[in-house]
């Protein structure tokens, strides 16, 4: 290769040609323009107070006070510098490091919170703890989506699995008086929905997306009917589940900032921590994970070395559904305390977006789910502190973040090669 045409070290190369991706620099530019309009053009002079501790925390941190106008100017300048750097990297066909995007996002977020809550006190512990609460079922959904798509089956039915888990959890916990029985029922409900998905898409070769959409509609209709006819008629018997208690872990719960957020939670949240670590380890560090990835990337090659492709897909789609169903129990046993009609409110589709945004990686998908959870909870917090941001914009914020993240920030991403493709033995 001629040295004059050779890509720089670290360049993205496809064959012998360097590939330039301008998505991230363009996305950064959009945010810089928005920052200039909001933080400078529509500047607010009052300072914002960030409260970093709850009154009952063992260790109290001092409040952080930031002037809105000065913070906006500094943040816009930093973001503009990062954008120029991103354009230079893209021009040389170099990947933009993850830390660059992370710093950009943090700077914009701090400036936006300072601007939106100017003249008020922002309870950061409540904001972040609420974000984790909203993100918990999304994380379970994204983990199920990662497993399912890694093994070659598109799981559009995450919404139905979450909703069925929430319904069965409330019903079983109400009848038995035991929330842990409800949690077990939710796991079985999610696995049952996945059994239908796996049977039609793997055995009968029905289009996986169509099956997923039909299952979502079926579960919504069935749970709505049973809610109206069964639960509403006798809510004391069928829709009054005992809620899972919050468990405070000694010592860890006293860590400033992180303790009240991470270690004063219900058992489902702690199971979520374990699930994220377990799925990542199993997927990339075990023979089971290697088989899953082989079936999702090249099922014919996997078949030739003795891996039963259809059985591997079937049982792992069931596992994915069981994980998602357990996450659905969070709605009725931890967050709300009862089942409500269509209470998942599209969380399954946001979880599916988190899978794509996370590039089919459990850790990245978890971080994406946390981002969407933060965007969702932010609308409530800013409404409480009296932010001038229109409530209509705040209501659509999580979905705007979802669309923008998948379309603009994910960059070049490739799903497992065999995802969505039925395997037909010759």
Short mmCIF file of N, CA and C in Angstrom, two decimals, residues 1-76:
data_model
loop_
_atom_site.label_atom_id
_atom_site.label_comp_id
_atom_site.label_asym_id
_atom_site.label_seq_id
_atom_site.Cartn_x
_atom_site.Cartn_y
_atom_site.Cartn_z
N UNK A 1 0.85 -1.20 0.00
CA UNK A 1 0.00 0.00 0.00
C UNK A 1 0.88 1.24 0.00
N UNK A 2 0.54 2.20 -0.83
CA UNK A 2 1.28 3.46 -0.89
C UNK A 2 1.16 4.19 0.43
N UNK A 3 2.30 4.66 0.95
CA UNK A 3 2.26 5.33 2.25
C UNK A 3 1.44 6.60 2.21
N UNK A 4 1.25 7.17 1.02
CA UNK A 4 0.46 8.40 0.94
C UNK A 4 -1.03 8.12 1.12
N UNK A 5 -1.44 6.87 0.88
CA UNK A 5 -2.86 6.52 1.03
C UNK A 5 -3.10 5.63 2.24
N UNK A 6 -2.04 5.31 2.96
CA UNK A 6 -2.20 4.44 4.13
C UNK A 6 -2.94 5.18 5.24
N UNK A 7 -3.89 4.53 5.90
CA UNK A 7 -4.61 5.19 6.99
C UNK A 7 -3.71 5.39 8.19
N UNK A 8 -4.02 6.42 8.97
CA UNK A 8 -3.26 6.70 10.19
C UNK A 8 -3.47 5.59 11.19
N UNK A 9 -2.53 5.42 12.14
CA UNK A 9 -2.72 4.42 13.18
C UNK A 9 -4.03 4.64 13.92
N UNK A 10 -4.76 3.57 14.16
CA UNK A 10 -6.05 3.67 14.85
C UNK A 10 -7.21 3.97 13.93
N UNK A 11 -6.94 4.07 12.61
CA UNK A 11 -8.02 4.38 11.68
C UNK A 11 -8.95 3.19 11.54
N UNK A 12 -10.23 3.47 11.21
CA UNK A 12 -11.19 2.43 10.92
C UNK A 12 -10.96 1.99 9.48
N UNK A 13 -10.70 0.70 9.25
CA UNK A 13 -10.34 0.23 7.92
C UNK A 13 -11.34 -0.82 7.49
N UNK A 14 -11.85 -0.68 6.28
CA UNK A 14 -12.72 -1.68 5.68
C UNK A 14 -12.02 -2.15 4.41
N UNK A 15 -11.49 -3.38 4.43
CA UNK A 15 -10.69 -3.83 3.32
C UNK A 15 -9.41 -3.04 3.30
N UNK A 16 -9.17 -2.28 2.22
CA UNK A 16 -7.96 -1.47 2.11
C UNK A 16 -8.28 0.00 2.17
N UNK A 17 -9.55 0.34 2.45
CA UNK A 17 -9.95 1.74 2.44
C UNK A 17 -10.30 2.18 3.86
N UNK A 18 -9.87 3.37 4.24
CA UNK A 18 -10.23 3.94 5.52
C UNK A 18 -11.66 4.42 5.50
N UNK A 19 -12.41 4.13 6.55
CA UNK A 19 -13.82 4.49 6.62
C UNK A 19 -13.97 5.65 7.59
N UNK A 20 -14.53 6.74 7.11
CA UNK A 20 -14.76 7.91 7.94
C UNK A 20 -16.22 7.95 8.38
N UNK A 21 -16.43 8.05 9.66
CA UNK A 21 -17.78 8.16 10.20
C UNK A 21 -17.95 9.55 10.79
N UNK A 22 -18.91 10.30 10.25
CA UNK A 22 -19.13 11.68 10.70
C UNK A 22 -20.31 11.78 11.66
N UNK A 23 -20.88 10.65 12.05
CA UNK A 23 -22.08 10.70 12.89
C UNK A 23 -21.83 11.42 14.21
N UNK A 24 -20.78 11.00 14.93
CA UNK A 24 -20.51 11.59 16.24
C UNK A 24 -20.18 13.08 16.14
N UNK A 25 -19.29 13.52 15.22
CA UNK A 25 -19.04 14.97 15.12
C UNK A 25 -20.28 15.78 14.79
N UNK A 26 -21.13 15.26 13.90
CA UNK A 26 -22.36 15.98 13.57
C UNK A 26 -23.29 16.04 14.79
N UNK A 27 -23.38 14.93 15.52
CA UNK A 27 -24.21 14.92 16.73
C UNK A 27 -23.67 15.90 17.76
N UNK A 28 -22.35 15.95 17.93
CA UNK A 28 -21.75 16.92 18.84
C UNK A 28 -22.08 18.34 18.43
N UNK A 29 -22.04 18.61 17.12
CA UNK A 29 -22.34 19.96 16.63
C UNK A 29 -23.77 20.38 16.98
N UNK A 30 -24.70 19.44 16.83
CA UNK A 30 -26.10 19.74 17.16
C UNK A 30 -26.21 20.13 18.64
N UNK A 31 -25.52 19.40 19.50
CA UNK A 31 -25.57 19.70 20.93
C UNK A 31 -24.88 21.03 21.25
N UNK A 32 -23.80 21.35 20.55
CA UNK A 32 -23.13 22.63 20.78
C UNK A 32 -24.04 23.78 20.40
N UNK A 33 -24.73 23.66 19.27
CA UNK A 33 -25.67 24.70 18.85
C UNK A 33 -26.79 24.84 19.87
N UNK A 34 -27.33 23.70 20.33
CA UNK A 34 -28.39 23.75 21.35
C UNK A 34 -27.87 24.38 22.64
N UNK A 35 -26.63 24.06 23.01
CA UNK A 35 -26.05 24.64 24.22
C UNK A 35 -25.88 26.14 24.09
N UNK A 36 -25.44 26.59 22.94
CA UNK A 36 -25.27 28.03 22.73
C UNK A 36 -26.60 28.76 22.83
N UNK A 37 -27.65 28.16 22.27
CA UNK A 37 -28.98 28.79 22.31
C UNK A 37 -29.51 28.84 23.74
N UNK A 38 -29.43 27.70 24.44
CA UNK A 38 -30.01 27.61 25.78
C UNK A 38 -29.17 28.35 26.82
N UNK A 39 -27.88 28.03 26.87
CA UNK A 39 -27.05 28.49 27.98
C UNK A 39 -26.54 29.91 27.81
N UNK A 40 -26.49 30.39 26.55
CA UNK A 40 -26.00 31.74 26.30
C UNK A 40 -27.12 32.64 25.78
N UNK A 41 -27.82 32.17 24.73
CA UNK A 41 -28.90 32.99 24.19
C UNK A 41 -30.07 33.16 25.14
N UNK A 42 -30.41 32.08 25.85
CA UNK A 42 -31.52 32.12 26.82
C UNK A 42 -30.96 31.97 28.24
N UNK A 43 -29.90 32.67 28.51
CA UNK A 43 -29.18 32.51 29.78
C UNK A 43 -30.04 32.88 30.97
N UNK A 44 -29.75 32.22 32.09
CA UNK A 44 -30.40 32.51 33.36
C UNK A 44 -29.30 32.85 34.37
N UNK A 45 -29.50 33.89 35.15
CA UNK A 45 -28.45 34.42 36.01
C UNK A 45 -28.39 33.76 37.39
N UNK A 46 -29.49 33.18 37.84
CA UNK A 46 -29.52 32.65 39.20
C UNK A 46 -28.65 31.40 39.33
N UNK A 47 -28.05 31.19 40.50
CA UNK A 47 -27.23 29.99 40.70
C UNK A 47 -28.10 28.76 40.97
N UNK A 48 -27.52 27.60 40.76
CA UNK A 48 -28.19 26.34 41.05
C UNK A 48 -27.47 25.63 42.18
N UNK A 49 -28.23 25.12 43.13
CA UNK A 49 -27.66 24.40 44.26
C UNK A 49 -27.88 22.91 44.06
N UNK A 50 -26.79 22.16 44.08
CA UNK A 50 -26.85 20.70 43.96
C UNK A 50 -26.71 20.09 45.36
N UNK A 51 -27.77 19.47 45.84
CA UNK A 51 -27.75 18.83 47.15
C UNK A 51 -27.23 17.41 46.98
N UNK A 52 -26.10 17.08 47.61
CA UNK A 52 -25.41 15.82 47.40
C UNK A 52 -25.64 14.80 48.50
N UNK A 53 -26.47 15.14 49.48
CA UNK A 53 -26.75 14.20 50.57
C UNK A 53 -28.20 14.35 50.98
N UNK A 54 -28.76 13.24 51.51
CA UNK A 54 -30.07 13.29 52.14
C UNK A 54 -29.91 13.68 53.60
N UNK A 55 -30.93 14.26 54.22
CA UNK A 55 -30.81 14.67 55.63
C UNK A 55 -30.46 13.54 56.58
N UNK A 56 -30.87 12.30 56.26
CA UNK A 56 -30.63 11.17 57.17
C UNK A 56 -29.38 10.37 56.81
N UNK A 57 -28.57 10.83 55.86
CA UNK A 57 -27.35 10.10 55.51
C UNK A 57 -26.33 10.17 56.64
N UNK A 58 -25.57 9.09 56.80
CA UNK A 58 -24.57 9.05 57.88
C UNK A 58 -23.46 10.06 57.64
N UNK A 59 -23.10 10.27 56.39
CA UNK A 59 -22.06 11.23 56.04
C UNK A 59 -22.69 12.33 55.20
N UNK A 60 -22.56 13.55 55.66
CA UNK A 60 -23.16 14.70 54.97
C UNK A 60 -22.10 15.40 54.12
N UNK A 61 -22.44 15.62 52.85
CA UNK A 61 -21.56 16.35 51.94
C UNK A 61 -22.07 17.77 51.78
N UNK A 62 -21.17 18.74 51.61
CA UNK A 62 -21.62 20.12 51.41
C UNK A 62 -22.33 20.29 50.07
N UNK A 63 -23.24 21.24 50.02
CA UNK A 63 -23.95 21.53 48.78
C UNK A 63 -23.01 22.21 47.77
N UNK A 64 -23.24 21.93 46.51
CA UNK A 64 -22.45 22.51 45.43
C UNK A 64 -23.29 23.58 44.74
N UNK A 65 -22.78 24.81 44.68
CA UNK A 65 -23.50 25.92 44.07
C UNK A 65 -22.76 26.36 42.81
N UNK A 66 -23.46 26.36 41.66
CA UNK A 66 -22.86 26.75 40.39
C UNK A 66 -23.65 27.90 39.77
N UNK A 67 -22.99 28.96 39.32
CA UNK A 67 -23.69 30.05 38.61
C UNK A 67 -24.11 29.57 37.22
N UNK A 68 -25.35 29.75 36.88
CA UNK A 68 -25.89 29.18 35.64
C UNK A 68 -25.23 29.76 34.40
N UNK A 69 -25.08 31.10 34.34
CA UNK A 69 -24.56 31.73 33.12
C UNK A 69 -23.09 31.36 32.89
N UNK A 70 -22.27 31.48 33.91
CA UNK A 70 -20.84 31.17 33.77
C UNK A 70 -20.65 29.69 33.44
N UNK A 71 -21.40 28.83 34.10
CA UNK A 71 -21.29 27.40 33.82
C UNK A 71 -21.67 27.10 32.38
N UNK A 72 -22.71 27.76 31.88
CA UNK A 72 -23.13 27.55 30.49
C UNK A 72 -22.07 27.96 29.49
N UNK A 73 -21.41 29.10 29.74
CA UNK A 73 -20.36 29.57 28.83
C UNK A 73 -19.18 28.61 28.82
N UNK A 74 -18.73 28.21 30.00
CA UNK A 74 -17.59 27.30 30.09
C UNK A 74 -17.92 25.95 29.45
N UNK A 75 -19.11 25.45 29.73
CA UNK A 75 -19.50 24.16 29.17
C UNK A 75 -19.59 24.21 27.65
N UNK A 76 -20.15 25.29 27.11
CA UNK A 76 -20.26 25.42 25.65
C UNK A 76 -18.87 25.47 25.01
#
